[in-house]
Coordinates of C-alpha atoms and ligand atoms in Angstrom, one line a residue:
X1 CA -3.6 28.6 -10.7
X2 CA -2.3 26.7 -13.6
X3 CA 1.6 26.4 -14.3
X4 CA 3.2 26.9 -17.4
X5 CA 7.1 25.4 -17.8
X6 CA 8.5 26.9 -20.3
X7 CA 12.0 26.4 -22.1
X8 CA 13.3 23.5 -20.4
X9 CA 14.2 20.0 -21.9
X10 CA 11.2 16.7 -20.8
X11 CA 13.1 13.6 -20.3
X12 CA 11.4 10.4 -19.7
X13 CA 12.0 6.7 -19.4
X14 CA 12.0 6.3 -22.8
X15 CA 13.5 9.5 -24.3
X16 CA 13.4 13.6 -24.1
X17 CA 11.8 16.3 -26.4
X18 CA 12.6 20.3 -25.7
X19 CA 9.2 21.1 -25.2
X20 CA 7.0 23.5 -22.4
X21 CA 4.9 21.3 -20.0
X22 CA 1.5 23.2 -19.2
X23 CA -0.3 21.5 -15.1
X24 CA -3.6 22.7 -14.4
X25 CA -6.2 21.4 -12.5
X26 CA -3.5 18.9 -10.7
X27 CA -3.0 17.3 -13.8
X28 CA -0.4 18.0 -17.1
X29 CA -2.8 19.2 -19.5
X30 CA -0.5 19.6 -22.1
X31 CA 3.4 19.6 -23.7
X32 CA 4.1 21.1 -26.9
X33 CA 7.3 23.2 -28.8
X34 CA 6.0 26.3 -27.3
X35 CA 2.9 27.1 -25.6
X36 CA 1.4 31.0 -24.9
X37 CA 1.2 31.9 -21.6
X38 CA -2.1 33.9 -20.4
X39 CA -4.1 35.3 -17.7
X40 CA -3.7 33.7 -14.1
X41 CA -1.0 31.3 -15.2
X42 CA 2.4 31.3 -13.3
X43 CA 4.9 30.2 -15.6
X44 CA 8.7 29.0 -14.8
X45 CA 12.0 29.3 -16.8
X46 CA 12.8 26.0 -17.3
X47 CA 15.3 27.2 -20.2
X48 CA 19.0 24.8 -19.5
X49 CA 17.1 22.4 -16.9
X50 CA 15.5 19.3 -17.7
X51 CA 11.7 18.7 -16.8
X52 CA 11.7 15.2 -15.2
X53 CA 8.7 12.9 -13.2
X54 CA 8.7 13.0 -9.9
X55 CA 10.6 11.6 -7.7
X56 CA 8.7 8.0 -6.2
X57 CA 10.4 6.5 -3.2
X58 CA 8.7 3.0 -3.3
X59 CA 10.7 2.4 0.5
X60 CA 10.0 4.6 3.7
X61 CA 9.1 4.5 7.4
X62 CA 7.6 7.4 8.6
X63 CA 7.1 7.2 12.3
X64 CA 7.7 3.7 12.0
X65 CA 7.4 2.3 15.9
X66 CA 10.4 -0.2 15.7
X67 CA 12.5 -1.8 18.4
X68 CA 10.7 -0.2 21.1
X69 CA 11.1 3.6 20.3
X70 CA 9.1 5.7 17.4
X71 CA 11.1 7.0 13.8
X72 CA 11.5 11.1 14.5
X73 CA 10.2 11.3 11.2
X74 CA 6.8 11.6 10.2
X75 CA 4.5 11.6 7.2
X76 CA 4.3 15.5 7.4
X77 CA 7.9 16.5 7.8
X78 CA 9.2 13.2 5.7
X79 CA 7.3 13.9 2.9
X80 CA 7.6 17.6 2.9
X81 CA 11.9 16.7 3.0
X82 CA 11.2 14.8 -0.2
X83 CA 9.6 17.3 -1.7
X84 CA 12.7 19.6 -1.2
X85 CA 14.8 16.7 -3.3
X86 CA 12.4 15.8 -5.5
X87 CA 10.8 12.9 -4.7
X88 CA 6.7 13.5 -5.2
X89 CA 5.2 10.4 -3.8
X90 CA 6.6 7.7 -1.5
X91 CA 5.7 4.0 -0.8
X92 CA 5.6 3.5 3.0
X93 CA 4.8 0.4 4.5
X94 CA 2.1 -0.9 7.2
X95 CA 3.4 -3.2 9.9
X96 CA 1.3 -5.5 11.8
X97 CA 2.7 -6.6 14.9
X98 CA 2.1 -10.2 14.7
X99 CA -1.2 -11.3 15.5
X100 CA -2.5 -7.5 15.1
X101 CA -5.5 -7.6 12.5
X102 CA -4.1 -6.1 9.6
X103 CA -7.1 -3.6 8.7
X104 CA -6.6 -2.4 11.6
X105 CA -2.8 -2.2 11.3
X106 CA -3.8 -0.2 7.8
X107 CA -6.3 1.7 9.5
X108 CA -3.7 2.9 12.0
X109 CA -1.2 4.2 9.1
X110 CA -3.7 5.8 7.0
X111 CA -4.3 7.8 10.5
X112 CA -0.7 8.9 10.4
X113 CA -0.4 9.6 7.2
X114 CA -3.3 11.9 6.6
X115 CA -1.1 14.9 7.3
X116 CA 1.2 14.2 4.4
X117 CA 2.4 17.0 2.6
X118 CA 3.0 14.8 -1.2
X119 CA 1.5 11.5 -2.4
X120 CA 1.7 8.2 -0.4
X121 CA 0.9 4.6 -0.8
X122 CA 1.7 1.6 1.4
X123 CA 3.1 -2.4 1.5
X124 CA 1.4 -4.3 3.9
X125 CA 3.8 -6.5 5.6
X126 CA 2.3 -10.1 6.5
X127 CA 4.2 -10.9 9.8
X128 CA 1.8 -13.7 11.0
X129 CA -1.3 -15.6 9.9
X130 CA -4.5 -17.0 9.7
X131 CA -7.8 -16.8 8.2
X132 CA -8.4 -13.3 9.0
X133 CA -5.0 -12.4 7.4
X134 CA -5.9 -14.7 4.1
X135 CA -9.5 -12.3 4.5
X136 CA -8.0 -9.1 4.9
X137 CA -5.5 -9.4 2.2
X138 CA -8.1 -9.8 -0.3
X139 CA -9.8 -6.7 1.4
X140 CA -6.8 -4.7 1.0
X141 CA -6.4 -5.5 -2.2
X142 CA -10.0 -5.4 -3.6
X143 CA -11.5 -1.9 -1.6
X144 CA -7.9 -0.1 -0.9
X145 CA -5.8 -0.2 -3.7
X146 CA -3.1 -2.4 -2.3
X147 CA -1.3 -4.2 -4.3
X148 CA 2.1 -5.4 -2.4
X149 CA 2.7 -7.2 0.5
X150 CA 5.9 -6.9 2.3
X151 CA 7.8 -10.1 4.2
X152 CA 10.2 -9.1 6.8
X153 CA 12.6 -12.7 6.9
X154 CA 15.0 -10.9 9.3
X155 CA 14.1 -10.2 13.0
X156 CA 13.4 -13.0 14.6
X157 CA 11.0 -12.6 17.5
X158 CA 9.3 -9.6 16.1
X159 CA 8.4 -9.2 12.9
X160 CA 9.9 -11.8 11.0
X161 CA 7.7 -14.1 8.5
X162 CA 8.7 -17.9 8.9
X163 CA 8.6 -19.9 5.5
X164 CA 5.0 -21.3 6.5
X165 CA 4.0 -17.6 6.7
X166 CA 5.9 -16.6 3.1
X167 CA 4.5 -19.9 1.5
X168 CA 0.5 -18.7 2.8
X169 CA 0.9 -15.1 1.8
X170 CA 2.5 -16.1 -1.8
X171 CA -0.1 -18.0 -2.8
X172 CA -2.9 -15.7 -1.3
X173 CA -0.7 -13.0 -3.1
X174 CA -0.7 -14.8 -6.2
X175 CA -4.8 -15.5 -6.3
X176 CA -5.2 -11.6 -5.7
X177 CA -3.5 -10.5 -8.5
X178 CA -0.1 -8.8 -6.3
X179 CA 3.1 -8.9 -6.0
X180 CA 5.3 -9.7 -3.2
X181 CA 8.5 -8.0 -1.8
X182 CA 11.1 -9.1 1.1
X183 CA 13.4 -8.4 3.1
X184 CA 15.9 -10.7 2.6
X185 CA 17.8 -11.5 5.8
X186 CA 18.4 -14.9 7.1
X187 CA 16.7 -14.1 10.8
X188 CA 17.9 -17.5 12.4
X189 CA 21.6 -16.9 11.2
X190 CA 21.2 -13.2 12.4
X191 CA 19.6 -14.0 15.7
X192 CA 22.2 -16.7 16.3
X193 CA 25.5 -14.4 15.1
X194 CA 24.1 -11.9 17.4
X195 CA 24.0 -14.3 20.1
X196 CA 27.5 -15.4 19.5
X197 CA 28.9 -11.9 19.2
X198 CA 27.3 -10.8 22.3
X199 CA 29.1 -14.1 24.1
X200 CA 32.7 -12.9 22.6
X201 CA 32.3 -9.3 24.3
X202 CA 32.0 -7.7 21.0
X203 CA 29.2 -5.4 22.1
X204 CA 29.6 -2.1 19.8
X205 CA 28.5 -1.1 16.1
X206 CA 31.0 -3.0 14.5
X207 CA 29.5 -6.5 15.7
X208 CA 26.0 -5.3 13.6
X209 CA 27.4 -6.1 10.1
X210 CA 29.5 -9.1 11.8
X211 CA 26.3 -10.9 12.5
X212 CA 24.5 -10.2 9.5
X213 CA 27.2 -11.3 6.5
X214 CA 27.0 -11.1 2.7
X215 CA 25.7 -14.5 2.8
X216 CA 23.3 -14.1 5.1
X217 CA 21.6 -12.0 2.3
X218 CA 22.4 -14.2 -0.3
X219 CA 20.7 -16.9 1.1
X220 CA 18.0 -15.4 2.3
X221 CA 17.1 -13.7 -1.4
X222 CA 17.8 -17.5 -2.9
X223 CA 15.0 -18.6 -1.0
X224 CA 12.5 -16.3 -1.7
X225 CA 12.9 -16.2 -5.4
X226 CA 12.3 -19.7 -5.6
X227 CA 9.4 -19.5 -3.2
X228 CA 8.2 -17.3 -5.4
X229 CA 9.0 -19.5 -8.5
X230 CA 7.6 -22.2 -7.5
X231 CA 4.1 -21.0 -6.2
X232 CA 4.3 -18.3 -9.3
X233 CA 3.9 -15.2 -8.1
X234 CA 6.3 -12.3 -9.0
X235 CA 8.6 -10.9 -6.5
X236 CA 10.5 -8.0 -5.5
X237 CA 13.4 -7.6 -3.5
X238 CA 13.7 -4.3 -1.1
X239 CA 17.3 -2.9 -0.4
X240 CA 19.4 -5.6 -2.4
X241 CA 23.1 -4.5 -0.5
X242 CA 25.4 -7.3 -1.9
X243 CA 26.8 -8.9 -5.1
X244 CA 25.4 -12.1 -3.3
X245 CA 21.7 -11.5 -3.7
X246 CA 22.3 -9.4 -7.1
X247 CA 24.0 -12.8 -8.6
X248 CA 20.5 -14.7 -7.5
X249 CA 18.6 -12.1 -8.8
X250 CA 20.6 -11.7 -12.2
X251 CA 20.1 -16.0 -12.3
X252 CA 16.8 -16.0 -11.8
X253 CA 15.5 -12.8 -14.2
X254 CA 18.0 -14.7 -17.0
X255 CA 15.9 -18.0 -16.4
X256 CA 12.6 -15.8 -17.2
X257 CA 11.9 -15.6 -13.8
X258 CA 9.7 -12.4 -12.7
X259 CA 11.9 -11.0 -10.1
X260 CA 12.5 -7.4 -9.5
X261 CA 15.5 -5.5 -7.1
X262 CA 15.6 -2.7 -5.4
X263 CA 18.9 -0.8 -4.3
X264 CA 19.4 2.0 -1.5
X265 CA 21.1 5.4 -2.3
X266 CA 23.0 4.4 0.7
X267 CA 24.6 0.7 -0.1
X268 CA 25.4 2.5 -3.4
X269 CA 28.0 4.8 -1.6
X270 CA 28.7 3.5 2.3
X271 CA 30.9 1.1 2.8
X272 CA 31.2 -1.2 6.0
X273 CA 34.5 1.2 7.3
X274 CA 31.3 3.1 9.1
X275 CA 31.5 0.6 11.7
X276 CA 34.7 0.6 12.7
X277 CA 34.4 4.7 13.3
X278 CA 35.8 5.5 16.5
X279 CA 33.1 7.5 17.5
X280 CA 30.4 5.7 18.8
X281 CA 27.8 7.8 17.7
X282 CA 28.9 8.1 14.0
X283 CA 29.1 3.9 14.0
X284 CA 25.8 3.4 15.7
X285 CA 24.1 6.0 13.4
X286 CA 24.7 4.0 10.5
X287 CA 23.2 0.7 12.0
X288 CA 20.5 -0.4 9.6
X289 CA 19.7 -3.4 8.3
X290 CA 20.9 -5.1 5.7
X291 CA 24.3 -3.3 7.1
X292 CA 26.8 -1.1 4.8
X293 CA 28.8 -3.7 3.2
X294 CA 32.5 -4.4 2.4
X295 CA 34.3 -2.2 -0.6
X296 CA 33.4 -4.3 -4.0
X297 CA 29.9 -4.3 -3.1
X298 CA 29.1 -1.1 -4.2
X299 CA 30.3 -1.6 -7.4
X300 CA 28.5 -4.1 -8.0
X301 CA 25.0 -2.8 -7.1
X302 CA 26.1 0.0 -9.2
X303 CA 26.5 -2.4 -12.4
X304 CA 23.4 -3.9 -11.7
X305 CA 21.6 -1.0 -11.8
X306 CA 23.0 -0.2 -15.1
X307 CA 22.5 -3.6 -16.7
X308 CA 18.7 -3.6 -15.6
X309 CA 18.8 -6.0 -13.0
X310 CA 18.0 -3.6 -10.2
X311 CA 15.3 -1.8 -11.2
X312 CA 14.3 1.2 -8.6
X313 CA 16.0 3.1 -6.4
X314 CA 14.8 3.8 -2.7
X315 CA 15.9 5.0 0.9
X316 CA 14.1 3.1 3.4
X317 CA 13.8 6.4 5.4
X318 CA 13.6 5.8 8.6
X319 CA 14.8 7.9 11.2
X320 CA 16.3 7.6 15.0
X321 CA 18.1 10.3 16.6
X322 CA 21.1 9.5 19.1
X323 CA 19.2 9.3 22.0
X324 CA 17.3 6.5 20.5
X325 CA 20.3 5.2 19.2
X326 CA 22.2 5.2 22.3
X327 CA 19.3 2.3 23.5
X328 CA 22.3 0.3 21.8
X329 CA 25.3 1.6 23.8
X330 CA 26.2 -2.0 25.4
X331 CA 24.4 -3.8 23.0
X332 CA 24.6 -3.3 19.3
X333 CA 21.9 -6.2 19.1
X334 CA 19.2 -3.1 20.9
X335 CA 20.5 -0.1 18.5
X336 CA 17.3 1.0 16.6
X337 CA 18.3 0.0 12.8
X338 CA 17.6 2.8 10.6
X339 CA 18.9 5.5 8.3
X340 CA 18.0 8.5 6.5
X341 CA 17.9 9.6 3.0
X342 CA 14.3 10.5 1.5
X343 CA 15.7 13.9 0.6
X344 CA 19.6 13.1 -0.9
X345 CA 18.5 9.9 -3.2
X346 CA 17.9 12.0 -6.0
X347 CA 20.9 14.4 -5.9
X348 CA 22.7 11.7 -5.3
X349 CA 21.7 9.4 -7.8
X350 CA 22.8 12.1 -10.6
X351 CA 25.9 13.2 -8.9
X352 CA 27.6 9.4 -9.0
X353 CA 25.2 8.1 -11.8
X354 CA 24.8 10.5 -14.8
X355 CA 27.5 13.0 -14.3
X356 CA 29.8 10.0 -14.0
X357 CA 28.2 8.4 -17.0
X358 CA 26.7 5.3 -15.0
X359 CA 23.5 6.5 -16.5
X360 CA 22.0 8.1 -19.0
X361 CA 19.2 10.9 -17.8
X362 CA 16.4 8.8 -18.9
X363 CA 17.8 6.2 -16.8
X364 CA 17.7 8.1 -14.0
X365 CA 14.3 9.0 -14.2
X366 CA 13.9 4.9 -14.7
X367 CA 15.2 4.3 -11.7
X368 CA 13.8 7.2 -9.7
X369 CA 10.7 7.5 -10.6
X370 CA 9.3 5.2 -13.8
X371 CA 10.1 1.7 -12.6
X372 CA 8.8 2.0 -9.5
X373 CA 5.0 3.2 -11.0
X374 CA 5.3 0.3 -13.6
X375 CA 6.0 -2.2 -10.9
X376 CA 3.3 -1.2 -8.4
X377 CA 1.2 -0.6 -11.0
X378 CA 0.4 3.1 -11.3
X379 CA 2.2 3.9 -14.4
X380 CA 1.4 6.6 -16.0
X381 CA -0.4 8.1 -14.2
X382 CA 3.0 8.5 -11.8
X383 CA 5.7 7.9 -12.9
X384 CA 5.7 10.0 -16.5
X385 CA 5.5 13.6 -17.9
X386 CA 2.3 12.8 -20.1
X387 CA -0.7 14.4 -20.8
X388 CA -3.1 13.4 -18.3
X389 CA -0.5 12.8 -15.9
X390 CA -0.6 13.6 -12.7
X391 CA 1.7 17.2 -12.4
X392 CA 4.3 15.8 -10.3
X393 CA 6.9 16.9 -11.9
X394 CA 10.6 18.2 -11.1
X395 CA 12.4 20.5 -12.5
X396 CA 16.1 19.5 -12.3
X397 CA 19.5 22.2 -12.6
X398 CA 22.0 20.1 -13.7
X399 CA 24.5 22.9 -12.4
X400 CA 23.2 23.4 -9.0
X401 CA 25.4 22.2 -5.8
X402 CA 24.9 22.2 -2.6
X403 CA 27.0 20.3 0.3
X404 CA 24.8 17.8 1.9
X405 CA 24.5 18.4 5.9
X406 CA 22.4 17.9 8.3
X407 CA 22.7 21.5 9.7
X408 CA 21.0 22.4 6.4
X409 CA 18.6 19.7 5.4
X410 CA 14.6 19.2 6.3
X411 CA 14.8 15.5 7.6
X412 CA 14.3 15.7 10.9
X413 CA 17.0 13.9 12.2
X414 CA 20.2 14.6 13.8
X415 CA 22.5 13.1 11.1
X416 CA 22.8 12.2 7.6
X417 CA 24.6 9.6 6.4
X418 CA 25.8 11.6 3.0
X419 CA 27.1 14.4 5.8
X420 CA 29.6 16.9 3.9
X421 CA 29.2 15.3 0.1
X422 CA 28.8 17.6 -2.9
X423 CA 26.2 16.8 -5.3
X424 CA 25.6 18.5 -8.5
X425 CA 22.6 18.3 -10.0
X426 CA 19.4 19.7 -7.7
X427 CA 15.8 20.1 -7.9
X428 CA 15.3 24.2 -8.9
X429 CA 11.3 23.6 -8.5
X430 CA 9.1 20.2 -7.3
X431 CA 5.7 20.2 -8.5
X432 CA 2.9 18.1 -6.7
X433 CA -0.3 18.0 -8.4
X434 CA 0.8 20.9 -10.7
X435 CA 1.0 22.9 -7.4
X436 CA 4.8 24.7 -6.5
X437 CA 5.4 23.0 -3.3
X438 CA 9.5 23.9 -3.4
X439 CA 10.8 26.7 -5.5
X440 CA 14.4 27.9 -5.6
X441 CA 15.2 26.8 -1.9
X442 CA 12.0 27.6 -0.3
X443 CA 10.2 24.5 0.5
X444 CA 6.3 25.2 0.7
X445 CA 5.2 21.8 1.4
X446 CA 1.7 22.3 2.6
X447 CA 0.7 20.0 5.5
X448 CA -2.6 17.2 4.4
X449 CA -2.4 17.8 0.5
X450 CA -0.8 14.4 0.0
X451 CA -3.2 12.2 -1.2
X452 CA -3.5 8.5 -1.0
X453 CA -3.2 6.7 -4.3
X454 CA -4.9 3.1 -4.7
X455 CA -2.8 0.9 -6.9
X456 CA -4.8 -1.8 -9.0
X457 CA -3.8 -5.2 -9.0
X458 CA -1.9 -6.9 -11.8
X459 CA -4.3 -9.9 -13.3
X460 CA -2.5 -9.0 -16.5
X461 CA 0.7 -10.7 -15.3
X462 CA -0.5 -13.0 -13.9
X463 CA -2.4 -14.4 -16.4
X464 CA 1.0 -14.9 -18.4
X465 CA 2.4 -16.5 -15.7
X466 CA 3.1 -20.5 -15.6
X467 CA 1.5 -21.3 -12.5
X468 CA 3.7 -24.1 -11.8
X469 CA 2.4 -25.3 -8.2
X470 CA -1.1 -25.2 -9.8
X471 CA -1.7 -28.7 -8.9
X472 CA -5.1 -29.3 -10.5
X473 CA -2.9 -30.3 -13.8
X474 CA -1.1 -33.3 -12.1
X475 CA -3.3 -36.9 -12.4
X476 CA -2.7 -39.4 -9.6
X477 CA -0.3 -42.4 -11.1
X478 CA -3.3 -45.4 -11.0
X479 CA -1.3 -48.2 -9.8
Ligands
URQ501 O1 14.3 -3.3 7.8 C1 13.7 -2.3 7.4 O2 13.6 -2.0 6.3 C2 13.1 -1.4 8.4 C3 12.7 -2.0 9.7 C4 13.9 -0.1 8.6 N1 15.2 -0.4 9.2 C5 16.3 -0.7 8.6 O3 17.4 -0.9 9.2 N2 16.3 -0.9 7.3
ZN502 ZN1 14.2 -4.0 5.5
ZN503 ZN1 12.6 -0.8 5.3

């Protein structure tokens, strides 16, 4: 059944036209003034509401197993909550344990995420290495459309990539054509903090953002922007939380350097007060890592995502009830770190960004949507409302509210971190494929329809790049 949009206003990245949006066939076969409905077309009043791309969420862990318990939410019921804000395709990641062979690390998620109800893609995090690693990153990249590989430099003892690790997988990275993201965390500091904490008695919530400081970002996102200067190969930095990493960031980009940030819905509005909650529950549901920061930070992640120097928007979705939580109750250092958010980022986003004049609508749909296909490569094809498109597409009331709960939203989880905030500005339908998968409140996410989508590698970029540990250049001095 093909799906005619009709009166409402198309904003993009890069400007908006009033014009009717026609999907048929999963795709958006055309956008014009005014097109004619007809026979088996269903067509939606669009008329005061703007027509925007979907929603991507380039940061999620469905089911993610983590700190010895499982996320509650999976790529079903994850996806299917995005959909109900939204978002029409998310970016997950795939998390070898070390020494786990990463195809079948890869193998495992596509597994899970078969029963997706929108779009998914993945990051392949590199927590280890050898030769089989150096060979199965080229696989990923050159038969499964992967184009990113994540480095976790927090958690010691886990999952955390050591710089001999980062330095391997950059330059592998950088011969395959992809880019690299992090998690930038000094793990040592962290693991040592912790330690210390731990020895002082200071056992609850509020010890988690004691042990991992401003700085402890700031120097871990140093670092890996000038790893990934000097090898060459871009990089991209997941849930930037503090003015520390945004000022490295901001350096580097100035200096021509390709480096790309990435903010959470969350850091944008949380501060660290969380922690010092009273209720134990409330603190410990807000442990994730990096941690909600002091006032100030905000602020400035908010400015940076005006100026351009954050570029996406995410939620690193990843959910654990209080039961799992309470792992953590004499030991913040065992709390499962992880928040929710894959269905709020958008409402959110326009509630404190465009209707307080932070951003303008295209902006928005920059940083919700187009950046994030540009930088993984799948623009426009995602990421756009353009013929021959892919009909993700949502169709936003700026007048809508709704009070944000978790007795009311689809996340399946037993908090949210937004509890009680009113946004303004809602999804009235969400379009995957150019098929009605929320309308007006009534989600109709359809279990297995997501589909996988292979993202190309970027020899284009690099090509331009000065490949400055390229060593060949450099002559022996002859003596
Ligand atoms: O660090 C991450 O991004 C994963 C493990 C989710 N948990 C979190 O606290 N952010
Ligand atoms: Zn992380
Ligand atoms: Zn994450």
């Amino acid at each position: 059944m093909a799906v005619l949009i009709k009166g409402g206003t198309v904003v993009n990245a890069d400007g908006r036209q009033r014009a009717d949006v026609l999907c048929d066939e999963g795709i958006i076969k055309s956008i014009a003034p005014s097109i004619d409905t007809g026979a088996n077309i269903e067509v939606i009043d669009a008329g005061g509401q703007f027509v925007l791309p979907g929603g991507i969420d380039p940061h999620t862990h469905m089911q993610l197993p983590f700190m010895g318990t499982v996320a509650t939410e999976d790529f079903y019921t994850g996806t299917a909550a995005g959909l109900a804000g939204g978002t029409t395709m998310i970016i997950d990641f795939v998390i070898p344990d070390p020494n786990q062979n990463l195809m079948d690390a890869y193998r495992q998620w596509r597994s899970w995420a078969e029963k997706s109800a929108a779009d998914y893609s993945f990051h392949v995090a590199v927590t280890w290495w050898d030769e089989t690693v150096h060979a199965d990153m080229g696989t990923l990249v050159r038969e499964e459309g992967i184009n990113s590989f994540k480095h976790f430099m927090a958690y010691k003892n886990a999952i955390m990539a050591t710089d001999e690790i980062m330095y391997n997988s950059f330059r592998r990275a950088l011969e395959l054509g992809a880019i690299v993201t992090a998690h930038a965390e000094n793990g040592e500091l962290v693991f040592q903090l912790q330690k210390e904490l731990l020895a002082k008695g200071i056992t609850g919530p509020e010890g988690h953002p004691l042990s991992r400081p401003p700085s402890v970002e700031g120097e871990a996102a140093n670092r890996v922007i000038q790893f990934a200067d000097v090898i060459g190969v871009p990089v991209y930095l997941v849930h930037v939380s503090t003015k520390d990493a945004l000022d490295h960031i901001k350096r580097a980009q100035a200096n021509g350097g390709r480096v790309f940030g990435e903010v959470l819905a969350g850091h944008l509005m949380i501060d660290d007060s969380v922690y010092q909650n009273l209720d134990w529950k409330f603190a410990a549901a807000h442990v994730m890592s990096p941690p909600f920061r002091p006032k100030g930070h905000q602020d400035a992640l908010w400015q940076g995502l005006q100026s351009g120097a954050l570029q996406t928007t995410a939620t690193d979705h990843c959910c654990f009830c209080y039961e799992q939580k309470a792992a953590g109750k004499d030991d913040f250092t065992l709390i499962p770190n992880g928040t929710a958010g894959v269905e709020d980022r958008m409402a959110v986003l326009w509630t404190h960004g465009v209707r307080t004049g932070r951003l303008t609508i295209e902006e928005f749909v920059a940083a919700t949507s187009t950046n994030a296909a540009k930088i993984f490569n799948i623009h426009p094809r995602k990421g756009a409302i353009r013929e021959g498109a892919d009909g993700d597409i949502v169709i936003w009331d700026p007048e809508a509210t709704r009070t944000i709960s978790k007795k009311t939203h689809h996340q399946n989880i037993d908090f949210n971190i937004f509890e009680g905030m009113e946004v303004t500005g809602n999804p009235s339908h969400t379009l995957s494929h150019g098929v009605i998968c929320y309308d007006k409140g009534e989600l109709r996410a359809q279990k297995g329809k997501g589909q996988y989508i292979k993202r190309p590698a970027f020899h284009s970029m690099f090509e331009a790049l000065d490949r400055k540990a390229d060593l060949t250049k450099v002559q022996p001095v002859k003596r």
